[in-house]
Amino acid sequence: MTVETGDTSPLSAALTFYSQERDAAAARARKQLGVNELEANAMSYLAKNPGARPSELASYLRVTSAGITTMVERLVRREILRREADQVDRRVNHIHLAVDIEKEPWSQLVLFDATCRQLIAHLDPKVEADFADFLRHATLAAREEAARVDRAVA
């Protein structure tokens, strides 16, 4: 059993440690950039979906359109995001990152993930595939169990 987590499984303890360290890297990046977790999630979404409409971002983050408008305006003023009007319908805005999340300070998380990817690249492909299958299965099972408990409480 590890003192930090109380886990009896070395694998479970290692996964908990990874999760905690990744969360810590993300928290350092958010602190350095001066954004909260919701804003950081918006930035991450926009890095993968440049030009998203505010309604798409609101849906992804599960917040109201008013909440998105306020957050986007705040990040535009801070030059973290930028808006572009649609070429066809000028009433429609598309949101883009105005900062490069591959560079400091956001790179704290990027570097953490890149280091992990480099280490994973050295794994035997069969070991990697089996481990990925195991993690996917375990995560889905845990999510389903949590949903079952949520339904029983509701």
Coordinates of N, CA, C and O in Angstrom, one line a residue:
M1 N 0.9 -1.2 0.0 CA 0.0 0.0 0.0 C 0.9 1.2 0.0 O 1.9 1.3 0.7
T2 N 0.6 2.2 -0.8 CA 1.3 3.5 -0.8 C 0.7 4.4 0.1 O -0.5 4.5 0.3
V3 N 1.6 5.2 0.8 CA 1.1 6.1 1.8 C 0.3 7.3 1.2 O -0.7 7.7 1.7
E4 N 0.8 7.7 0.0 CA 0.2 8.9 -0.7 C -1.3 8.6 -1.1 O -2.1 9.5 -0.9
T5 N -1.6 7.4 -1.6 CA -2.9 7.2 -2.1 C -3.7 6.1 -1.4 O -4.9 6.1 -1.6
G6 N -3.1 5.3 -0.6 CA -3.8 4.2 0.1 C -4.1 3.1 -0.9 O -4.7 2.1 -0.5
D7 N -3.5 3.1 -2.1 CA -3.8 2.0 -3.1 C -2.9 0.8 -2.7 O -1.7 1.0 -2.4
T8 N -3.5 -0.3 -2.9 CA -2.7 -1.6 -2.7 C -2.1 -2.0 -4.1 O -1.2 -2.8 -4.1
S9 N -2.6 -1.5 -5.2 CA -2.1 -1.9 -6.5 C -1.0 -0.9 -6.9 O -1.3 0.3 -7.0
P10 N 0.1 -1.4 -7.3 CA 1.2 -0.5 -7.8 C 0.7 0.3 -9.1 O 1.0 1.4 -9.3
L11 N -0.1 -0.4 -9.9 CA -0.6 0.2 -11.2 C -1.6 1.3 -10.8 O -1.5 2.4 -11.4
S12 N -2.5 1.1 -9.9 CA -3.4 2.1 -9.5 C -2.7 3.3 -8.9 O -3.0 4.4 -9.2
A13 N -1.7 3.0 -8.1 CA -0.9 4.1 -7.4 C -0.2 4.9 -8.5 O -0.1 6.1 -8.4
A14 N 0.4 4.2 -9.5 CA 1.1 4.9 -10.6 C 0.1 5.8 -11.4 O 0.5 6.9 -11.8
L15 N -1.1 5.3 -11.7 CA -2.0 6.1 -12.4 C -2.5 7.3 -11.6 O -2.7 8.4 -12.2
T16 N -2.7 7.1 -10.3 CA -3.0 8.2 -9.5 C -1.9 9.3 -9.5 O -2.2 10.5 -9.6
F17 N -0.7 8.8 -9.4 CA 0.5 9.7 -9.4 C 0.5 10.5 -10.7 O 0.7 11.7 -10.7
Y18 N 0.4 9.8 -11.8 CA 0.4 10.4 -13.1 C -0.7 11.5 -13.2 O -0.5 12.6 -13.6
S19 N -1.9 11.1 -12.8 CA -3.0 12.1 -12.8 C -2.8 13.3 -12.0 O -3.0 14.4 -12.4
Q20 N -2.2 13.1 -10.8 CA -1.9 14.2 -9.9 C -0.8 15.1 -10.5 O -1.0 16.4 -10.4
E21 N 0.2 14.5 -11.1 CA 1.3 15.3 -11.6 C 0.8 16.1 -12.9 O 1.2 17.2 -13.1
R22 N 0.0 15.5 -13.7 CA -0.6 16.1 -14.9 C -1.5 17.3 -14.4 O -1.4 18.4 -15.0
D23 N -2.3 17.1 -13.4 CA -3.1 18.1 -12.9 C -2.3 19.3 -12.4 O -2.6 20.5 -12.5
A24 N -1.2 19.0 -11.7 CA -0.3 20.0 -11.2 C 0.4 20.8 -12.3 O 0.5 22.0 -12.2
A25 N 0.8 20.1 -13.4 CA 1.4 20.8 -14.5 C 0.3 21.8 -15.1 O 0.6 22.9 -15.5
A26 N -0.9 21.3 -15.2 CA -2.0 22.1 -15.8 C -2.2 23.3 -14.9 O -2.4 24.4 -15.3
A27 N -2.2 23.1 -13.5 CA -2.4 24.2 -12.6 C -1.3 25.2 -12.7 O -1.6 26.4 -12.6
R28 N -0.1 24.8 -12.8 CA 1.0 25.7 -13.0 C 0.9 26.6 -14.3 O 1.1 27.8 -14.3
A29 N 0.5 25.9 -15.3 CA 0.2 26.6 -16.6 C -0.9 27.6 -16.4 O -0.8 28.8 -16.9
R30 N -2.0 27.2 -15.8 CA -3.1 28.2 -15.6 C -2.7 29.4 -14.8 O -3.0 30.5 -15.0
K31 N -1.9 29.1 -13.7 CA -1.5 30.2 -12.8 C -0.6 31.1 -13.6 O -0.7 32.4 -13.4
Q32 N 0.3 30.6 -14.3 CA 1.3 31.5 -15.1 C 0.5 32.3 -16.1 O 0.9 33.4 -16.3
L33 N -0.5 31.7 -16.7 CA -1.2 32.4 -17.7 C -2.3 33.3 -17.1 O -2.9 34.2 -17.8
G34 N -2.7 33.1 -15.9 CA -3.7 33.8 -15.2 C -5.1 33.5 -15.7 O -5.9 34.4 -15.8
V35 N -5.4 32.2 -15.9 CA -6.7 31.8 -16.3 C -7.2 30.8 -15.4 O -6.5 30.1 -14.7
N36 N -8.6 30.7 -15.3 CA -9.1 29.6 -14.4 C -9.3 28.3 -15.2 O -9.0 28.3 -16.4
E37 N -9.8 27.3 -14.6 CA -9.9 26.0 -15.2 C -10.9 26.0 -16.4 O -10.6 25.4 -17.4
L38 N -12.0 26.7 -16.3 CA -12.9 26.8 -17.4 C -12.3 27.5 -18.6 O -12.4 27.0 -19.7
E39 N -11.6 28.6 -18.4 CA -10.9 29.3 -19.4 C -9.8 28.4 -20.1 O -9.7 28.4 -21.3
A40 N -9.1 27.7 -19.3 CA -8.1 26.8 -19.8 C -8.7 25.7 -20.6 O -8.2 25.3 -21.7
N41 N -9.8 25.1 -20.2 CA -10.5 24.1 -21.0 C -11.0 24.7 -22.3 O -11.0 24.1 -23.4
A42 N -11.5 26.0 -22.3 CA -11.9 26.7 -23.5 C -10.7 26.8 -24.5 O -10.8 26.6 -25.7
M43 N -9.5 27.2 -23.9 CA -8.3 27.3 -24.7 C -7.9 26.0 -25.4 O -7.5 25.9 -26.5
S44 N -8.0 25.0 -24.6 CA -7.6 23.6 -25.1 C -8.6 23.2 -26.2 O -8.1 22.7 -27.2
Y45 N -9.8 23.5 -26.0 CA -10.8 23.2 -27.1 C -10.5 23.9 -28.4 O -10.6 23.4 -29.5
L46 N -10.2 25.2 -28.2 CA -10.0 26.1 -29.4 C -8.7 25.7 -30.1 O -8.6 25.9 -31.3
A47 N -7.7 25.2 -29.3 CA -6.5 24.7 -29.9 C -6.8 23.6 -30.9 O -6.1 23.5 -32.0
K48 N -7.7 22.8 -30.5 CA -8.1 21.6 -31.4 C -9.2 21.9 -32.4 O -9.4 21.2 -33.4
N49 N -9.9 23.0 -32.1 CA -11.1 23.4 -33.0 C -11.0 24.9 -33.3 O -11.9 25.7 -32.9
P50 N -10.0 25.4 -34.0 CA -9.9 26.8 -34.2 C -11.1 27.3 -35.1 O -11.6 26.6 -35.9
G51 N -11.5 28.5 -34.7 CA -12.7 29.0 -35.4 C -14.0 28.5 -35.0 O -15.0 28.8 -35.7
A52 N -14.0 27.9 -33.8 CA -15.3 27.4 -33.3 C -16.3 28.6 -33.0 O -15.8 29.7 -32.7
R53 N -17.5 28.3 -33.2 CA -18.5 29.3 -32.9 C -18.8 29.3 -31.4 O -18.6 28.3 -30.7
P54 N -19.2 30.5 -30.8 CA -19.5 30.5 -29.4 C -20.4 29.4 -28.9 O -20.3 28.9 -27.8
S55 N -21.4 29.1 -29.7 CA -22.4 28.1 -29.3 C -21.8 26.7 -29.2 O -22.1 25.9 -28.3
E56 N -20.8 26.4 -30.1 CA -20.1 25.2 -30.0 C -19.2 25.1 -28.7 O -19.2 24.1 -28.0
L57 N -18.6 26.2 -28.4 CA -17.8 26.3 -27.2 C -18.6 26.1 -26.0 O -18.3 25.4 -25.0
A58 N -19.8 26.8 -26.0 CA -20.7 26.7 -24.8 C -21.2 25.3 -24.6 O -21.3 24.8 -23.5
S59 N -21.5 24.6 -25.7 CA -22.0 23.3 -25.6 C -20.9 22.4 -25.1 O -21.2 21.5 -24.2
Y60 N -19.7 22.5 -25.6 CA -18.6 21.7 -25.1 C -18.3 21.9 -23.6 O -18.1 21.0 -22.8
L61 N -18.3 23.2 -23.2 CA -18.0 23.5 -21.8 C -19.2 23.4 -20.8 O -19.1 23.5 -19.6
R62 N -20.4 23.2 -21.5 CA -21.7 23.0 -20.7 C -21.9 24.3 -19.9 O -22.3 24.2 -18.7
V63 N -21.8 25.4 -20.5 CA -22.2 26.7 -19.9 C -23.2 27.4 -20.8 O -23.3 27.1 -22.0
T64 N -23.8 28.5 -20.2 CA -24.8 29.2 -21.0 C -24.1 30.1 -22.0 O -22.9 30.4 -21.9
S65 N -24.9 30.6 -23.0 CA -24.3 31.5 -24.0 C -23.9 32.8 -23.4 O -22.9 33.4 -23.8
A66 N -24.6 33.2 -22.3 CA -24.2 34.4 -21.6 C -22.9 34.2 -20.9 O -22.0 35.1 -20.9
G67 N -22.7 33.1 -20.4 CA -21.4 32.7 -19.7 C -20.2 32.7 -20.7 O -19.1 33.2 -20.4
I68 N -20.5 32.2 -21.9 CA -19.4 32.1 -22.9 C -19.1 33.5 -23.4 O -18.0 33.9 -23.6
T69 N -20.2 34.3 -23.6 CA -20.0 35.7 -24.1 C -19.1 36.4 -23.1 O -18.1 37.1 -23.5
T70 N -19.4 36.3 -21.8 CA -18.6 37.0 -20.8 C -17.1 36.5 -20.8 O -16.2 37.3 -20.8
M71 N -17.0 35.2 -20.8 CA -15.6 34.6 -20.8 C -14.8 35.0 -22.0 O -13.7 35.4 -21.9
V72 N -15.4 34.9 -23.2 CA -14.7 35.2 -24.4 C -14.3 36.7 -24.4 O -13.2 37.0 -24.8
E73 N -15.2 37.6 -24.0 CA -14.9 39.0 -24.0 C -13.7 39.3 -23.1 O -12.8 40.0 -23.4
R74 N -13.7 38.6 -21.9 CA -12.6 38.8 -20.9 C -11.3 38.3 -21.6 O -10.3 39.0 -21.5
L75 N -11.3 37.2 -22.2 CA -10.1 36.7 -22.8 C -9.7 37.4 -24.1 O -8.5 37.5 -24.4
V76 N -10.6 38.0 -24.8 CA -10.3 38.9 -25.9 C -9.6 40.1 -25.4 O -8.6 40.5 -26.0
R77 N -10.1 40.7 -24.4 CA -9.5 41.9 -23.8 C -8.1 41.7 -23.3 O -7.2 42.5 -23.4
R78 N -7.8 40.4 -22.9 CA -6.5 40.1 -22.4 C -5.6 39.5 -23.5 O -4.5 39.1 -23.3
E79 N -6.1 39.6 -24.7 CA -5.4 39.1 -25.9 C -5.0 37.6 -25.9 O -4.0 37.2 -26.4
I80 N -5.8 36.8 -25.2 CA -5.6 35.4 -25.2 C -6.5 34.8 -26.3 O -6.0 33.8 -26.9
L81 N -7.6 35.3 -26.6 CA -8.5 34.9 -27.7 C -8.7 36.0 -28.7 O -8.5 37.2 -28.3
R82 N -9.1 35.7 -29.9 CA -9.5 36.7 -30.8 C -10.8 36.2 -31.5 O -11.0 35.0 -31.7
R83 N -11.6 37.2 -31.9 CA -12.8 36.9 -32.7 C -12.6 37.2 -34.1 O -12.0 38.2 -34.4
E84 N -13.2 36.4 -35.0 CA -13.3 36.8 -36.4 C -14.7 36.7 -36.9 O -15.4 35.7 -36.6
A85 N -15.2 37.7 -37.6 CA -16.5 37.7 -38.2 C -16.5 36.7 -39.3 O -15.6 36.5 -40.1
D86 N -17.6 36.0 -39.5 CA -17.8 35.0 -40.6 C -17.8 35.8 -41.9 O -18.4 36.9 -41.9
Q87 N -17.2 35.2 -42.9 CA -17.1 35.9 -44.2 C -18.5 36.1 -44.9 O -18.7 37.0 -45.6
V88 N -19.4 35.1 -44.6 CA -20.7 35.1 -45.3 C -21.7 35.8 -44.4 O -22.5 36.7 -44.9
D89 N -21.8 35.5 -43.1 CA -22.8 36.1 -42.2 C -22.0 36.9 -41.1 O -21.5 36.3 -40.2
R90 N -21.9 38.2 -41.3 CA -21.1 39.0 -40.4 C -21.7 39.0 -38.9 O -21.0 39.5 -38.0
R91 N -22.9 38.5 -38.7 CA -23.4 38.4 -37.4 C -22.8 37.2 -36.6 O -22.8 37.2 -35.4
V92 N -22.2 36.3 -37.3 CA -21.6 35.1 -36.7 C -20.1 35.3 -36.4 O -19.4 35.9 -37.3
N93 N -19.7 35.0 -35.2 CA -18.3 35.1 -34.8 C -17.6 33.7 -34.8 O -18.3 32.7 -34.4
H94 N -16.4 33.7 -35.1 CA -15.5 32.5 -34.9 C -14.4 32.8 -33.9 O -13.9 33.9 -34.0
I95 N -14.2 31.9 -33.0 CA -13.2 32.2 -31.9 C -11.9 31.5 -32.2 O -11.9 30.3 -32.5
H96 N -10.8 32.2 -32.0 CA -9.5 31.6 -32.2 C -8.6 31.9 -31.0 O -8.8 32.9 -30.3
L97 N -7.6 31.1 -30.8 CA -6.6 31.4 -29.8 C -5.7 32.5 -30.4 O -5.4 32.5 -31.6
A98 N -5.3 33.4 -29.5 CA -4.4 34.5 -29.9 C -3.0 34.3 -29.3 O -2.1 35.0 -29.5
V99 N -2.9 33.2 -28.5 CA -1.6 32.8 -27.9 C -1.2 31.4 -28.4 O -2.1 30.7 -28.9
D100 N 0.1 31.2 -28.4 CA 0.6 29.9 -28.8 C 0.7 29.0 -27.5 O 1.6 29.2 -26.7
I101 N -0.1 28.0 -27.4 CA -0.1 27.2 -26.2 C 1.1 26.2 -26.2 O 1.3 25.5 -25.2
E102 N 1.9 26.2 -27.3 CA 3.1 25.4 -27.3 C 4.3 26.1 -26.7 O 5.3 25.5 -26.4
K103 N 4.1 27.4 -26.4 CA 5.1 28.2 -25.8 C 4.8 28.5 -24.3 O 3.7 28.3 -23.8
E104 N 5.8 29.0 -23.6 CA 5.6 29.4 -22.2 C 4.5 30.5 -22.1 O 4.4 31.3 -23.1
P105 N 3.7 30.5 -21.1 CA 3.8 29.5 -19.9 C 2.9 28.3 -20.1 O 3.0 27.4 -19.3
W106 N 2.1 28.3 -21.1 CA 1.2 27.1 -21.3 C 2.0 25.8 -21.6 O 1.5 24.7 -21.3
S107 N 3.2 26.0 -22.0 CA 4.0 24.8 -22.3 C 4.3 23.9 -21.2 O 4.7 22.8 -21.4
Q108 N 4.0 24.3 -19.9 CA 4.2 23.4 -18.8 C 3.4 22.1 -19.0 O 4.0 21.0 -18.9
L109 N 2.2 22.2 -19.5 CA 1.4 21.0 -19.7 C 1.8 20.3 -21.0 O 1.9 19.1 -21.1
V110 N 2.1 21.1 -22.0 CA 2.6 20.6 -23.3 C 3.9 19.8 -23.1 O 4.0 18.7 -23.7
L111 N 4.8 20.3 -22.3 CA 6.0 19.5 -22.1 C 5.8 18.3 -21.3 O 6.4 17.2 -21.6
F112 N 4.9 18.3 -20.3 CA 4.6 17.1 -19.6 C 4.0 16.0 -20.5 O 4.5 14.9 -20.5
D113 N 3.1 16.4 -21.3 CA 2.4 15.5 -22.3 C 3.4 15.0 -23.3 O 3.4 13.8 -23.6
A114 N 4.3 15.8 -23.8 CA 5.3 15.4 -24.8 C 6.3 14.4 -24.2 O 6.6 13.5 -24.9
T115 N 6.7 14.7 -23.0 CA 7.6 13.7 -22.3 C 7.0 12.4 -22.2 O 7.6 11.3 -22.5
C116 N 5.7 12.3 -21.8 CA 5.0 11.1 -21.6 C 4.9 10.4 -23.0 O 5.1 9.2 -23.1
R117 N 4.6 11.1 -24.0 CA 4.4 10.6 -25.4 C 5.8 9.9 -25.8 O 5.8 8.9 -26.5
Q118 N 6.9 10.6 -25.5 CA 8.2 10.1 -25.9 C 8.5 8.8 -25.2 O 9.0 7.9 -25.9
L119 N 8.1 8.7 -24.0 CA 8.3 7.4 -23.2 C 7.4 6.3 -23.8 O 7.9 5.2 -23.9
I120 N 6.2 6.7 -24.1 CA 5.3 5.7 -24.6 C 5.7 5.2 -26.0 O 5.6 4.0 -26.3
A121 N 6.4 6.0 -26.7 CA 6.9 5.6 -28.1 C 7.9 4.5 -28.0 O 8.1 3.8 -28.9
H122 N 8.5 4.3 -26.8 CA 9.5 3.3 -26.6 C 8.9 1.9 -26.2 O 9.7 1.0 -26.1
L123 N 7.6 1.9 -25.9 CA 7.0 0.7 -25.5 C 6.8 -0.2 -26.7 O 6.7 0.2 -27.8
D124 N 6.8 -1.5 -26.4 CA 6.5 -2.5 -27.4 C 5.0 -2.2 -27.9 O 4.2 -2.0 -27.0
P125 N 4.8 -2.2 -29.2 CA 3.4 -1.8 -29.7 C 2.3 -2.7 -29.1 O 1.2 -2.2 -28.8
K126 N 2.6 -4.0 -28.9 CA 1.6 -4.9 -28.3 C 1.3 -4.5 -26.8 O 0.1 -4.5 -26.4
V127 N 2.3 -4.2 -26.1 CA 2.2 -3.8 -24.7 C 1.4 -2.5 -24.6 O 0.5 -2.4 -23.8
E128 N 1.7 -1.5 -25.5 CA 1.0 -0.3 -25.5 C -0.5 -0.5 -25.8 O -1.3 0.1 -25.1
A129 N -0.8 -1.3 -26.8 CA -2.1 -1.5 -27.2 C -2.9 -2.2 -26.1 O -4.1 -1.9 -25.8
D130 N -2.3 -3.2 -25.5 CA -3.0 -3.9 -24.4 C -3.2 -3.0 -23.2 O -4.3 -3.0 -22.6
F131 N -2.2 -2.2 -22.9 CA -2.4 -1.2 -21.7 C -3.5 -0.2 -22.0 O -4.3 0.1 -21.2
A132 N -3.5 0.3 -23.3 CA -4.5 1.2 -23.7 C -5.9 0.6 -23.6 O -6.8 1.2 -23.1
D133 N -6.0 -0.6 -24.0 CA -7.3 -1.3 -23.9 C -7.7 -1.5 -22.5 O -8.9 -1.3 -22.1
F134 N -6.8 -1.9 -21.6 CA -7.1 -2.0 -20.2 C -7.6 -0.7 -19.6 O -8.6 -0.6 -18.9
L135 N -6.8 0.4 -19.9 CA -7.2 1.7 -19.3 C -8.6 2.2 -19.8 O -9.4 2.7 -19.1
R136 N -8.8 2.0 -21.1 CA -10.1 2.3 -21.7 C -11.2 1.5 -21.0 O -12.2 2.1 -20.6
H137 N -11.0 0.2 -20.9 CA -12.1 -0.6 -20.2 C -12.3 -0.2 -18.8 O -13.4 -0.1 -18.3
A138 N -11.2 0.0 -18.0 CA -11.3 0.3 -16.6 C -12.0 1.7 -16.4 O -12.8 1.9 -15.6
T139 N -11.7 2.7 -17.3 CA -12.3 4.0 -17.2 C -13.7 3.9 -17.5 O -14.6 4.5 -16.8
L140 N -14.1 3.2 -18.6 CA -15.5 3.1 -18.9 C -16.3 2.4 -17.8 O -17.4 2.8 -17.5
A141 N -15.7 1.3 -17.3 CA -16.4 0.6 -16.2 C -16.6 1.5 -15.0 O -17.7 1.6 -14.3
A142 N -15.6 2.3 -14.6 CA -15.7 3.2 -13.5 C -16.7 4.3 -13.8 O -17.5 4.7 -12.9
R143 N -16.7 4.8 -15.0 CA -17.7 5.8 -15.3 C -19.1 5.3 -15.3 O -20.0 6.0 -14.8
E144 N -19.3 4.1 -15.8 CA -20.7 3.5 -15.7 C -21.1 3.3 -14.3 O -22.3 3.5 -14.0
E145 N -20.2 2.8 -13.4 CA -20.5 2.6 -12.0 C -20.9 3.9 -11.3 O -21.9 4.0 -10.6
A146 N -20.2 5.0 -11.6 CA -20.5 6.3 -11.1 C -21.8 6.8 -11.5 O -22.6 7.3 -10.8
A147 N -22.1 6.6 -12.8 CA -23.4 7.0 -13.4 C -24.6 6.2 -12.7 O -25.6 6.7 -12.4
R148 N -24.3 4.9 -12.4 CA -25.3 4.1 -11.8 C -25.6 4.6 -10.4 O -26.7 4.7 -10.0
V149 N -24.6 5.0 -9.7 CA -24.7 5.5 -8.3 C -25.5 6.8 -8.4 O -26.4 7.1 -7.6
D150 N -25.1 7.7 -9.4 CA -25.8 9.0 -9.5 C -27.3 8.8 -9.8 O -28.1 9.5 -9.2
R151 N -27.6 7.8 -10.6 CA -29.0 7.5 -10.9 C -29.8 7.0 -9.7 O -30.9 7.4 -9.4
A152 N -29.1 6.2 -8.9 CA -29.7 5.7 -7.7 C -30.0 6.8 -6.6 O -31.0 6.7 -5.9
V153 N -29.1 7.8 -6.6 CA -29.3 8.9 -5.6 C -30.3 9.9 -6.1 O -31.1 10.4 -5.3
A154 N -30.4 10.0 -7.4 CA -31.4 11.0 -7.9 C -32.8 10.7 -7.7 O -33.4 9.8 -7.4

